[in-house]
Short mmCIF file of C-alpha atoms in Angstrom, two decimals:
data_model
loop_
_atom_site.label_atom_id
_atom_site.label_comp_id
_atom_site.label_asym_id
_atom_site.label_seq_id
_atom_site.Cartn_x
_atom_site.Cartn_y
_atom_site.Cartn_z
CA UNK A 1 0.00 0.00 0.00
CA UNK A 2 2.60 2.16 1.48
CA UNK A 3 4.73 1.72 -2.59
CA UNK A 4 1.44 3.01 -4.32
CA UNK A 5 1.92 6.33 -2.58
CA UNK A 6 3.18 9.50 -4.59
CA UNK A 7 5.69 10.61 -1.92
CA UNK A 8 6.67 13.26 -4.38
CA UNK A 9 2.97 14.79 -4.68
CA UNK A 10 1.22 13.57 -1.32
CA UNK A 11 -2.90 13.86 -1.27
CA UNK A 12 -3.54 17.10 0.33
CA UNK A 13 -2.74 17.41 4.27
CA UNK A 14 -1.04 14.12 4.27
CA UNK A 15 1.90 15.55 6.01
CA UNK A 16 -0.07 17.49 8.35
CA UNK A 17 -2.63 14.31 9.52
CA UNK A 18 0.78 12.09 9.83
CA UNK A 19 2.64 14.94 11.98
CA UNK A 20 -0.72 14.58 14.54
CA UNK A 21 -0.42 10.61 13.93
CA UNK A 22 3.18 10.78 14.87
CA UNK A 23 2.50 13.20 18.00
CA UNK A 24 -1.15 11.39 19.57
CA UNK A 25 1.24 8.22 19.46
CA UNK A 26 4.26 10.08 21.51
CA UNK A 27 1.52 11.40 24.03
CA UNK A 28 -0.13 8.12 24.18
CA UNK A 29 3.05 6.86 24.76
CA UNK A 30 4.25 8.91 27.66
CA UNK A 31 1.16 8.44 29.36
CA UNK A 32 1.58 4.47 29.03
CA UNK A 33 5.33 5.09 31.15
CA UNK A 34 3.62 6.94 33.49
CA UNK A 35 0.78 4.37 34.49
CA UNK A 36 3.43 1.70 34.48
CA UNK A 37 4.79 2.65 37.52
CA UNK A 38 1.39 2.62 39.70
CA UNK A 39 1.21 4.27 43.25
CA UNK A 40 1.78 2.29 46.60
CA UNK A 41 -1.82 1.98 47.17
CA UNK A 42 -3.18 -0.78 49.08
CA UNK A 43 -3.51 -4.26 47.44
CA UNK A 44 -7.11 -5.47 46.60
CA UNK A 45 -7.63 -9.63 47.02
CA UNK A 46 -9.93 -11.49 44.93
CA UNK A 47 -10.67 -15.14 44.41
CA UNK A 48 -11.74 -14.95 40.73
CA UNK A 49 -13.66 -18.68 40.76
CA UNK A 50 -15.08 -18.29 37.49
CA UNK A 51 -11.20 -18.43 36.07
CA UNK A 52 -10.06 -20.69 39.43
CA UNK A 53 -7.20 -18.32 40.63
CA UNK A 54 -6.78 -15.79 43.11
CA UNK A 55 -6.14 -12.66 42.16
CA UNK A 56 -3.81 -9.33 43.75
CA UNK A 57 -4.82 -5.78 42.23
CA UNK A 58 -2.78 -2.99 42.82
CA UNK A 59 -4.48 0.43 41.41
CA UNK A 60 -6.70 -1.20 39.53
CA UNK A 61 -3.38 -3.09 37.51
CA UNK A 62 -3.57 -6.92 38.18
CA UNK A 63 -0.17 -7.49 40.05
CA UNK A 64 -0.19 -11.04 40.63
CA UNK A 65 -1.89 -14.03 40.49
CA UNK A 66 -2.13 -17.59 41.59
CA UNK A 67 -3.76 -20.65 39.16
CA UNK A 68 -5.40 -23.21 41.90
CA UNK A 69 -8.06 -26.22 41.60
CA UNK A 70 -10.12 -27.93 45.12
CA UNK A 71 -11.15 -30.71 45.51
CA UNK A 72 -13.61 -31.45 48.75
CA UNK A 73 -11.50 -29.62 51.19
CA UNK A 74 -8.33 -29.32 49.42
CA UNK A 75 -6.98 -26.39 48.06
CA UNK A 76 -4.12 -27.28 45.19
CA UNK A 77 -2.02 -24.28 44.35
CA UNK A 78 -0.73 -24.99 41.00
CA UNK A 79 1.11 -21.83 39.55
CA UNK A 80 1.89 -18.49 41.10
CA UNK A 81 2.21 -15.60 37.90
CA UNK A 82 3.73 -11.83 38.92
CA UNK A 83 3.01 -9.37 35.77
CA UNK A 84 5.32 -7.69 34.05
CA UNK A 85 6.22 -4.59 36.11
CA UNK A 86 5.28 -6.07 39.44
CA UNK A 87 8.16 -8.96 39.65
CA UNK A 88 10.09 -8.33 43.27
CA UNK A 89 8.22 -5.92 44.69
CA UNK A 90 6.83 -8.46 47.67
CA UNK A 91 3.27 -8.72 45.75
CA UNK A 92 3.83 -12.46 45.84
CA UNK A 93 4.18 -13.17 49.54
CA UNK A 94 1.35 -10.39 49.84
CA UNK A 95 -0.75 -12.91 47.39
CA UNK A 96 0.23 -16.27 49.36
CA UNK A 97 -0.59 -14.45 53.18
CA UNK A 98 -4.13 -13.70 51.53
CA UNK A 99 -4.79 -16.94 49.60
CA UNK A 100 -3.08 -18.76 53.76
CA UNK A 101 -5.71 -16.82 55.46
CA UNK A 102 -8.83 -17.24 52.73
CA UNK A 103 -7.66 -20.72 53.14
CA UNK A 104 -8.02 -21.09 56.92
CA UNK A 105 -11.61 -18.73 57.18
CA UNK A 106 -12.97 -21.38 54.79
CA UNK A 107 -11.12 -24.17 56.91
CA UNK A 108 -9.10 -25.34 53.47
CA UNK A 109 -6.53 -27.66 53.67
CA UNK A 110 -3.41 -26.48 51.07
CA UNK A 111 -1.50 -28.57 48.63
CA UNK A 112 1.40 -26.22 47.12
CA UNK A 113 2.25 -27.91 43.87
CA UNK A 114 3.33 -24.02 43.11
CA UNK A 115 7.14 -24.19 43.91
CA UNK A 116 6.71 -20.55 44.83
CA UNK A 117 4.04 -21.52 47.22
CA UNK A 118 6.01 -24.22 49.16
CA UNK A 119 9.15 -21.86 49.55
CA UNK A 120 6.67 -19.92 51.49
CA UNK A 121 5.32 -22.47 53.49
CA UNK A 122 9.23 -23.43 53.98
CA UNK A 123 9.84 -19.72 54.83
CA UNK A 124 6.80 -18.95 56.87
CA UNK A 125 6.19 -22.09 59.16
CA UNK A 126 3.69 -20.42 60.89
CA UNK A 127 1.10 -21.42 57.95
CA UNK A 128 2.01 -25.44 57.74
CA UNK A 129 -0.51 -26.50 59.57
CA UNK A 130 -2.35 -25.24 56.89
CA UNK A 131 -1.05 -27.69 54.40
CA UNK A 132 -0.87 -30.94 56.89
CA UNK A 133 0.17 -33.41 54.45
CA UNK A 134 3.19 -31.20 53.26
CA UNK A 135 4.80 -30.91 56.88
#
């Protein structure tokens, strides 16, 4: 398409509707940086059961999530998933506190399949007797 243009004699205000292409895309841009970098607000928990994972919002961005499946009173944590722009910030552990204490309320038993999951159980031994059969 681009070959069949006349680049010497461009349609009228070609140059002009490219130049405000060119800029929208720089401001659109610029305001893309800025909401990558979201505010320290306080993170929102969610157990999305329709899509079986629970879910850590930060802003409104999704920060982190964990893929699980239950069966009677099991609770199998099979993958733990930090976006793109949220990876070491401590959303994780933030996530696997929630999903220990949603766990307990709904007197859940845990299976962490999740490696991340068990290093947390390994580093927080205050939440095995959560997971009995992983002590």
């Amino acid at each position: 398409m681009y070959r069949l243009l006349d680049t010497e004699h461009p349609p009228v205000y070609a140059k002009e509707r490219y130049s405000s292409f060119a800029e929208e895309l720089d401001k659109r841009s610029a305001a893309i940086a800025e909401q990558d970098a979201p505010s320290a607000g306080r993170p929102v928990f969610a157990d999305s059961r329709f899509s079986s994972r629970f879910e850590l919002f930060l802003d409104g961005w999704l920060a982190a999530f964990v893929k699980y499946s239950m069966s009677g009173d099991r609770l199998r944590l099979i993958e733990l998933i930090e976006k793109i722009g949220f990876e070491g910030r401590g959303f994780d552990r933030v996530l696997l506190r929630r999903i220990m204490v949603d766990a307990h309320k709904r007197r859940l038993s845990i299976v962490p399949d999740c490696p991340a999951a068990a290093a947390f159980l390994f580093e927080n031994p205050q939440y095995t007797a959560f997971a009995p059969r992983w002590r």
